[in-house]
Amino acid sequence: MAEQAAGGHSVSQGLKVSALCRVTNFETARRVLGKNELHRVAEALAVRIAEGSHACEVIGVGRDLIEFSLRADDREAVTATLESLHAALDVQQRAFLGETRLEFAVGAACAPCDETDLLRLLEAAEIALARAGDERGLEIIDLSVADQAVDRLTLIADLPRAIAAGEMFLHYQPKINVRQQRVSSAEALIRWQHPERGLVMPGDFIAAAEESGQIGALTLWTLRQVISDQRRMAARGHDLPLFLNISGMLLANADFVDEVCEIITANPSAKLGFEITETAVIRDPESAIRHLQQFADHGVVLAIDDYGAGLSSLAYLKQLPAKELKIDKMFITQLTSSHRDPLIVRSTIDLAHALEMEVTAEGVETPAALALLSVMGCDLVQGYLISRPVPFAALCTYLDEQDQLAETMTNRPVFLRSGSSWTRA
Ligand code: C2E
Ligand code: MG
Ligand code: MG
């Protein structure tokens, strides 16, 4: 039986490694040595790498980068080989350069020898190199161990294809008006049905879509889908506003804002709301407030999402053309077990009302929380107690059977306030 090495690989199988060595102080070295000399040194170092281990092969030598591959028996051997190579380069370059020191960072990725996706291996080596930083670091990513950054990278490269292939879809989560005990709107939450990975949640790809500049295309897809779903919903007799989440970074993008406004103008019957986080506004208040006003002028209802979770500024809160404030679920899920959270929620509700905004509590999971929020004067509630995010068809059924809702809302315990605490009646 094959012996197991660190990382779960069998020794007999061995590992394939893609590695990148970068001169981190390239600009300084080029100024001191000149371009030609620096290139000569890089080539000499590449030879040194190739000689360093019988298993090393130099693939290419670029401006400040040497790409090489190697094979090793196991994960420990990979580390040992790269560490000794890193140290050897350090010694070697002194012989070439005397006083001028070159600094290196090495990033590598390893996978079992039968791995065929060499591009993925190289991409992971690039991530490792970025993680190694500028401080003569060495980073190794083992692809057989789940690595979220690598996963996100592969996912994100796949996003344009996924949108075109119809793999993205929306779930909707209703928001309930507490006094009327009726659904007042619903929030669209994006999901990705990946052919190999199954259901991928937004937490796994929205941030990467933002970083890779694909969030605009994704949001325009969502907007068009929401408009089309709303039209179908209205035809069924449910004329509700639908809300979508707009990434804060898009609020600084005038082209995106113009495109959104064009789509809305072309669909005058659409009733839309946008959820935005206040932190985005604080980052670049001037353009964000201008663009939010542009949305409001096009009839979009604005809601401030996740209030209290990030940076909050009363100065900006007052200036935003928002009609709704959504208190972050971190204050709601512990509402009836915490001493502090009810005070924060109560004062936030009062503040929002003073600013003529409606308040939504998100993350309502228990009848007790719902009851307390109702006593506090919260206008809207959203959470698993009422409904999880559901497919469009299920939302329509929910709306058809809306009367059942009154039962959830009325079977709730009553809370009374005494001093700063709440007691169940
Ligand atoms: P969010 O806008 O604050 O959405 C609320 C999240 O809380 C949703 O997670 C929802 O499923 C979850 N949630 C709802 N009720 C409860 C509850 O009672 N308890 C608990 N513990 N959680 C609850 P989801 O769908 O995974 O979305 C996460 C975040 O991803 C969203 O937070 C939003 O910021 C982002 N997101 C989702 N769809 C989009 C989109 O189309 N565009 C952009 N830019 N962001 C999106
Ligand atoms: Mg939201
Ligand atoms: Mg939220």
XYZ file of C-alpha atoms and ligand atoms in Angstrom:
473
model
C 0.000 0.000 0.000
C 1.292 3.465 -0.848
C 2.633 5.430 2.092
C 0.660 8.616 2.823
C 2.580 11.875 2.978
C 1.538 15.281 4.357
C -1.470 16.701 2.518
C -2.806 13.227 1.815
C -0.766 12.474 -1.352
C 0.750 9.079 -1.840
C 4.515 9.076 -2.081
C 4.571 6.712 -4.989
C 2.426 9.098 -7.019
C 4.451 12.242 -6.279
C 3.657 15.888 -6.834
C 3.801 18.273 -9.745
C 4.769 21.846 -8.842
C 4.380 25.081 -10.754
C 6.552 27.864 -9.316
C 7.260 31.521 -9.933
C 10.217 33.477 -8.662
C 9.864 37.248 -8.798
C 12.512 39.923 -8.276
C 10.597 42.149 -5.889
C 12.966 45.118 -6.069
C 13.192 44.965 -9.860
C 12.947 48.729 -10.455
C 15.775 49.544 -8.042
C 17.947 46.756 -9.432
C 17.328 47.909 -13.002
C 18.330 51.460 -12.148
C 21.569 50.286 -10.528
C 22.502 47.511 -12.963
C 20.862 48.512 -16.214
C 18.418 46.399 -18.181
C 20.876 44.169 -19.989
C 22.916 43.300 -16.951
C 19.783 42.533 -14.959
C 18.559 40.220 -17.666
C 21.912 38.427 -17.696
C 21.657 37.955 -13.932
C 18.105 36.634 -14.243
C 19.236 34.095 -16.816
C 22.122 33.024 -14.633
C 19.699 32.584 -11.745
C 17.448 30.514 -13.967
C 20.404 28.237 -14.682
C 21.002 28.059 -10.935
C 17.389 27.006 -10.414
C 17.665 24.326 -13.074
C 20.839 23.014 -11.444
C 19.413 23.321 -7.938
C 17.427 20.166 -8.183
C 17.434 17.428 -10.783
C 13.653 17.753 -10.853
C 13.577 21.495 -11.717
C 12.855 22.751 -15.199
C 12.894 26.426 -16.151
C 9.900 27.254 -18.340
C 10.630 30.895 -19.032
C 12.521 33.975 -17.921
C 10.643 37.258 -18.101
C 11.404 40.822 -17.090
C 11.262 40.223 -13.350
C 9.921 36.697 -13.273
C 11.289 33.185 -13.642
C 8.753 30.439 -14.182
C 9.801 26.908 -13.403
C 8.339 23.559 -12.576
C 9.516 20.690 -10.476
C 8.523 17.288 -9.208
C 8.793 16.028 -5.672
C 7.832 12.952 -3.724
C 5.617 14.708 -1.222
C 4.578 18.046 0.256
C 7.560 18.154 2.649
C 9.966 17.605 -0.224
C 8.335 20.472 -2.143
C 8.875 22.822 0.789
C 12.433 21.639 1.361
C 13.378 22.021 -2.319
C 11.885 25.483 -2.636
C 13.369 26.674 0.645
C 16.844 25.560 -0.307
C 16.408 27.088 -3.763
C 15.300 30.364 -2.223
C 18.344 30.394 0.049
C 20.672 29.382 -2.807
C 19.403 32.215 -5.002
C 20.127 34.640 -2.223
C 23.730 33.461 -1.948
C 24.198 33.137 -5.695
C 23.057 36.634 -6.538
C 25.631 38.134 -4.178
C 28.333 36.594 -6.326
C 26.887 38.362 -9.371
C 26.035 41.665 -7.833
C 28.265 42.452 -4.907
C 26.657 45.243 -2.928
C 23.429 45.438 -4.901
C 21.014 42.995 -3.386
C 18.211 41.428 -5.321
C 15.161 40.453 -3.348
C 13.058 37.445 -4.343
C 9.651 36.138 -3.571
C 8.677 32.626 -4.562
C 5.130 31.385 -5.047
C 4.326 27.795 -5.904
C 1.388 25.462 -6.250
C 1.460 21.700 -6.093
C -0.942 18.983 -7.152
C -0.784 15.218 -7.636
C 1.200 14.196 -10.735
C -1.936 13.184 -12.619
C -3.330 16.740 -12.440
C -4.022 17.801 -16.010
C -5.278 21.370 -15.473
C -1.897 23.089 -15.720
C -3.463 26.512 -16.135
C -5.153 26.124 -12.754
C -1.807 25.120 -11.267
C -0.160 28.213 -12.716
C -2.995 30.486 -11.567
C -2.648 29.092 -8.061
C 1.116 29.741 -8.218
C 0.309 33.357 -9.136
C -1.922 33.640 -6.071
C 0.831 32.126 -3.924
C 3.305 34.634 -5.364
C 0.960 37.525 -4.539
C 0.633 36.162 -1.004
C 4.402 35.816 -0.680
C 4.487 39.613 -0.885
C 7.512 41.799 -1.294
C 9.407 40.556 1.723
C 11.456 37.730 0.215
C 8.654 35.366 1.137
C 7.868 31.836 0.068
C 4.280 30.611 -0.275
C 3.050 27.218 -1.402
C -0.549 26.343 -2.203
C -1.527 22.691 -2.118
C -4.375 22.245 -4.590
C -5.501 19.031 -2.982
C -6.385 21.008 0.137
C -9.401 23.294 -0.301
C -8.194 26.835 -0.797
C -10.847 29.493 -0.955
C -8.796 32.041 -2.901
C -8.027 29.519 -5.644
C -11.624 28.406 -5.659
C -12.851 31.963 -6.030
C -10.392 32.584 -8.835
C -11.553 29.594 -10.845
C -15.161 30.476 -10.156
C -14.766 34.047 -11.250
C -13.033 33.144 -14.505
C -16.133 31.074 -15.207
C -18.656 33.829 -14.485
C -19.161 35.328 -17.990
C -19.795 31.817 -19.363
C -22.186 31.080 -16.493
C -24.246 34.227 -17.136
C -24.469 33.396 -20.858
C -25.301 29.745 -20.111
C -28.209 30.735 -17.831
C -26.666 29.290 -14.668
C -27.459 32.354 -12.551
C -30.895 32.585 -11.006
C -32.705 34.567 -8.350
C -34.361 33.669 -5.115
C -36.781 36.116 -3.538
C -37.289 36.839 0.132
C -40.451 38.734 1.088
C -40.540 41.741 3.400
C -43.669 41.960 5.521
C -45.436 45.098 6.642
C -45.973 44.497 10.366
C -49.132 46.607 10.755
C -50.848 45.453 7.554
C -49.593 41.865 7.943
C -49.039 41.689 4.229
C -46.058 41.257 1.957
C -44.989 44.758 0.967
C -42.031 43.916 -1.286
C -39.444 41.212 -1.933
C -35.674 41.179 -2.208
C -33.906 39.411 -5.070
C -30.888 37.364 -3.942
C -28.649 35.887 -6.592
C -27.590 32.220 -6.761
C -25.436 30.240 -9.146
C -26.288 26.690 -10.164
C -22.824 25.512 -11.104
C -22.690 22.354 -13.274
C -19.980 20.727 -11.129
C -20.091 22.500 -7.795
C -23.838 22.604 -7.351
C -25.472 25.620 -5.733
C -23.041 28.489 -5.136
C -24.164 31.252 -2.752
C -23.426 34.964 -3.272
C -21.006 35.054 -0.347
C -18.717 32.881 -2.488
C -18.646 34.994 -5.620
C -19.933 38.582 -5.153
C -16.709 39.897 -3.595
C -14.662 38.210 -6.339
C -16.991 39.644 -9.002
C -16.366 43.071 -7.478
C -12.604 42.611 -7.469
C -12.517 41.329 -11.043
C -14.759 44.101 -12.402
C -17.593 41.733 -13.349
C -20.108 42.951 -10.789
C -21.538 45.529 -13.246
C -22.469 42.865 -15.820
C -23.849 40.612 -13.105
C -26.000 43.392 -11.651
C -27.353 44.372 -15.075
C -28.322 40.723 -15.587
C -30.094 40.771 -12.187
C -31.882 44.020 -13.008
C -33.233 42.670 -16.306
C -34.309 39.423 -14.641
C -36.054 41.283 -11.801
C -37.917 43.489 -14.285
C -39.043 40.440 -16.237
C -40.107 38.550 -13.054
C -42.002 41.578 -11.861
C -43.918 41.790 -15.111
C -44.921 38.121 -14.737
C -45.880 38.702 -11.087
C -48.018 41.729 -11.952
C -49.792 39.670 -14.624
C -50.702 37.243 -11.802
C -52.192 40.091 -9.793
C -49.286 40.845 -7.450
C -47.986 44.297 -8.108
C -45.140 44.519 -5.582
C -41.879 46.450 -5.678
C -38.857 44.161 -6.055
C -35.547 45.146 -4.489
C -32.084 44.240 -5.680
C -28.720 44.620 -4.020
C -26.356 47.103 -5.626
C -22.694 46.798 -4.734
C -21.301 49.951 -3.242
C -18.458 50.134 -5.723
C -20.948 50.507 -8.606
C -22.179 53.760 -7.115
C -18.962 55.398 -8.266
C -19.397 54.118 -11.834
C -21.188 56.717 -13.983
C -21.483 54.364 -16.998
C -23.187 51.718 -14.887
C -25.572 54.286 -13.392
C -26.462 55.612 -16.872
C -27.083 52.106 -18.191
C -29.339 51.281 -15.241
C -31.297 54.505 -15.758
C -31.693 53.689 -19.468
C -33.077 50.236 -18.657
C -35.516 51.722 -16.131
C -36.656 54.401 -18.599
C -37.317 51.651 -21.159
C -39.457 49.810 -18.562
C -41.612 52.564 -17.069
C -43.980 50.205 -15.241
C -41.185 48.543 -13.255
C -41.427 49.119 -9.488
C -37.899 48.789 -8.231
C -35.937 49.257 -5.075
C -32.169 49.205 -4.593
C -30.464 48.074 -1.402
C -27.138 49.723 -0.817
C -24.766 49.729 2.114
C -23.934 53.020 3.720
C -20.226 52.204 3.841
C -20.162 52.609 0.058
C -21.397 56.152 0.400
C -18.805 57.037 3.001
C -16.045 55.917 0.616
C -16.903 58.437 -2.109
C -19.830 60.478 -0.814
C -20.038 63.053 -3.565
C -20.520 60.765 -6.560
C -22.484 58.147 -4.570
C -25.055 60.687 -3.368
C -25.346 62.181 -6.869
C -25.901 58.751 -8.430
C -28.357 57.689 -5.739
C -30.337 60.851 -6.418
C -30.306 59.927 -10.118
C -31.817 56.519 -9.232
C -34.405 58.159 -6.946
C -35.321 60.581 -9.765
C -36.019 57.516 -11.918
C -38.514 56.281 -9.328
C -36.280 53.747 -7.584
C -36.903 53.336 -3.838
C -33.626 53.291 -1.962
C -32.990 51.200 1.118
C -29.897 51.331 3.307
C -28.849 47.703 3.825
C -27.027 46.117 6.775
C -27.326 49.265 8.861
C -25.048 49.126 11.892
C -22.800 46.352 10.531
C -20.166 48.609 8.998
C -19.279 52.234 9.228
C -22.258 54.461 9.853
C -22.331 58.188 9.678
C -25.286 60.283 10.710
C -24.029 63.086 8.481
C -24.448 60.940 5.343
C -27.547 59.184 6.554
C -29.309 62.547 6.564
C -28.198 63.356 3.018
C -29.214 60.083 1.389
C -32.456 60.042 -0.594
C -33.346 56.713 1.091
C -36.856 55.735 2.176
C -35.969 52.565 4.072
C -33.383 51.586 6.655
C -32.633 47.877 7.094
C -31.159 47.033 10.477
C -28.468 44.388 10.091
C -29.395 40.889 11.182
C -26.542 40.796 13.708
C -28.702 43.008 15.981
C -31.895 41.060 15.348
C -30.931 37.392 15.704
C -29.909 37.936 19.377
C -32.596 40.518 20.053
C -34.440 38.754 22.833
C -31.375 37.267 24.519
C -29.182 40.348 24.584
C -29.365 43.389 26.895
C -27.674 45.744 24.467
C -29.285 44.881 21.125
C -32.872 45.909 22.020
C -31.585 49.342 23.032
C -29.664 49.735 19.772
C -32.595 48.560 17.690
C -35.082 50.754 19.511
C -32.957 53.878 19.122
C -32.281 53.052 15.444
C -36.001 52.750 14.783
C -36.591 56.132 16.444
C -33.723 57.700 14.501
C -34.990 56.375 11.167
C -38.513 57.558 11.891
C -37.164 61.007 12.772
C -35.522 60.996 9.332
C -38.848 59.905 7.799
C -37.623 56.476 6.797
C -39.348 53.138 7.210
C -37.440 50.533 9.170
C -36.935 46.907 8.159
C -35.509 44.369 10.577
C -33.662 41.618 8.694
C -32.881 38.199 10.191
C -36.169 37.772 12.099
C -36.034 34.126 13.109
C -38.302 33.796 16.140
C -41.846 34.834 17.106
C -40.349 36.525 20.173
C -38.142 38.782 18.027
C -41.085 39.592 15.780
C -43.244 40.519 18.749
C -40.598 42.744 20.259
C -39.973 44.499 16.940
C -43.670 45.084 16.537
C -43.858 46.702 19.993
C -40.851 48.838 19.135
C -42.639 50.219 16.100
C -40.594 48.458 13.413
C -42.392 48.857 10.078
C -41.183 45.861 8.066
C -39.710 42.471 8.912
C -37.798 39.939 6.863
C -36.329 36.631 7.946
C -36.541 32.868 8.140
C -39.537 33.056 10.498
C -41.645 34.433 7.667
C -39.897 32.937 4.685
C -36.462 31.889 3.546
C -35.376 33.194 0.135
C -37.421 31.085 -2.308
C -37.623 30.562 -6.090
C -39.829 32.955 -8.055
C -42.628 30.400 -8.451
C -42.706 29.799 -4.690
C -42.882 33.547 -4.047
C -45.928 33.741 -6.321
C -47.581 30.846 -4.454
C -46.760 32.549 -1.170
C -48.427 35.720 -2.394
C -51.456 33.752 -3.582
C -51.804 32.257 -0.115
C -50.986 35.427 1.710
C -53.796 35.071 4.220
C -51.861 32.345 6.037
C -49.415 35.027 6.997
C -51.833 36.698 9.388
C -51.631 33.578 11.532
C -47.822 33.777 11.950
C -48.103 37.442 12.737
C -50.900 37.201 15.325
C -49.702 34.089 17.188
C -46.941 36.091 18.743
C -46.124 36.700 22.393
C -46.524 40.233 23.687
C -43.611 42.092 25.239
C -43.838 44.946 27.687
C -41.148 47.457 28.407
C -40.065 48.107 31.963
C -37.180 50.554 32.285
C -34.508 49.491 29.798
C -35.551 45.837 29.634
C -38.402 43.915 28.022
C -40.541 41.252 29.634
C -42.951 38.784 28.116
C -46.545 39.414 29.150
P -28.185 40.937 2.257
O -28.638 41.804 1.124
O -28.032 41.575 3.599
O -29.178 39.716 2.275
C -29.587 39.074 3.427
C -28.902 37.749 3.610
O -29.351 37.204 4.851
C -29.302 36.721 2.536
O -28.194 35.837 2.374
C -30.426 35.969 3.214
O -30.591 34.655 2.753
C -29.963 35.960 4.666
N -31.097 35.878 5.586
C -32.381 36.210 5.355
N -33.146 35.979 6.420
C -32.339 35.495 7.390
C -32.564 35.061 8.736
O -33.657 35.079 9.287
N -31.474 34.637 9.415
C -30.231 34.579 8.863
N -29.234 34.134 9.610
N -29.978 34.981 7.588
C -31.037 35.433 6.869
P -27.650 35.533 0.917
O -28.771 35.293 -0.002
O -26.610 34.476 1.085
O -26.975 36.881 0.501
C -25.865 37.350 1.184
C -25.471 38.709 0.665
O -25.017 38.631 -0.701
C -26.614 39.716 0.638
O -26.795 40.247 1.901
C -26.099 40.729 -0.370
O -25.208 41.625 0.255
C -25.285 39.868 -1.332
N -26.062 39.654 -2.562
C -27.025 38.748 -2.810
N -27.485 38.889 -4.073
C -26.813 39.927 -4.628
C -26.843 40.586 -5.909
O -27.625 40.274 -6.800
N -25.979 41.618 -6.095
C -25.123 42.031 -5.112
N -24.310 43.058 -5.354
N -25.069 41.449 -3.897
C -25.915 40.411 -3.660
Mg -29.970 43.164 0.879
Mg -28.794 42.953 4.525
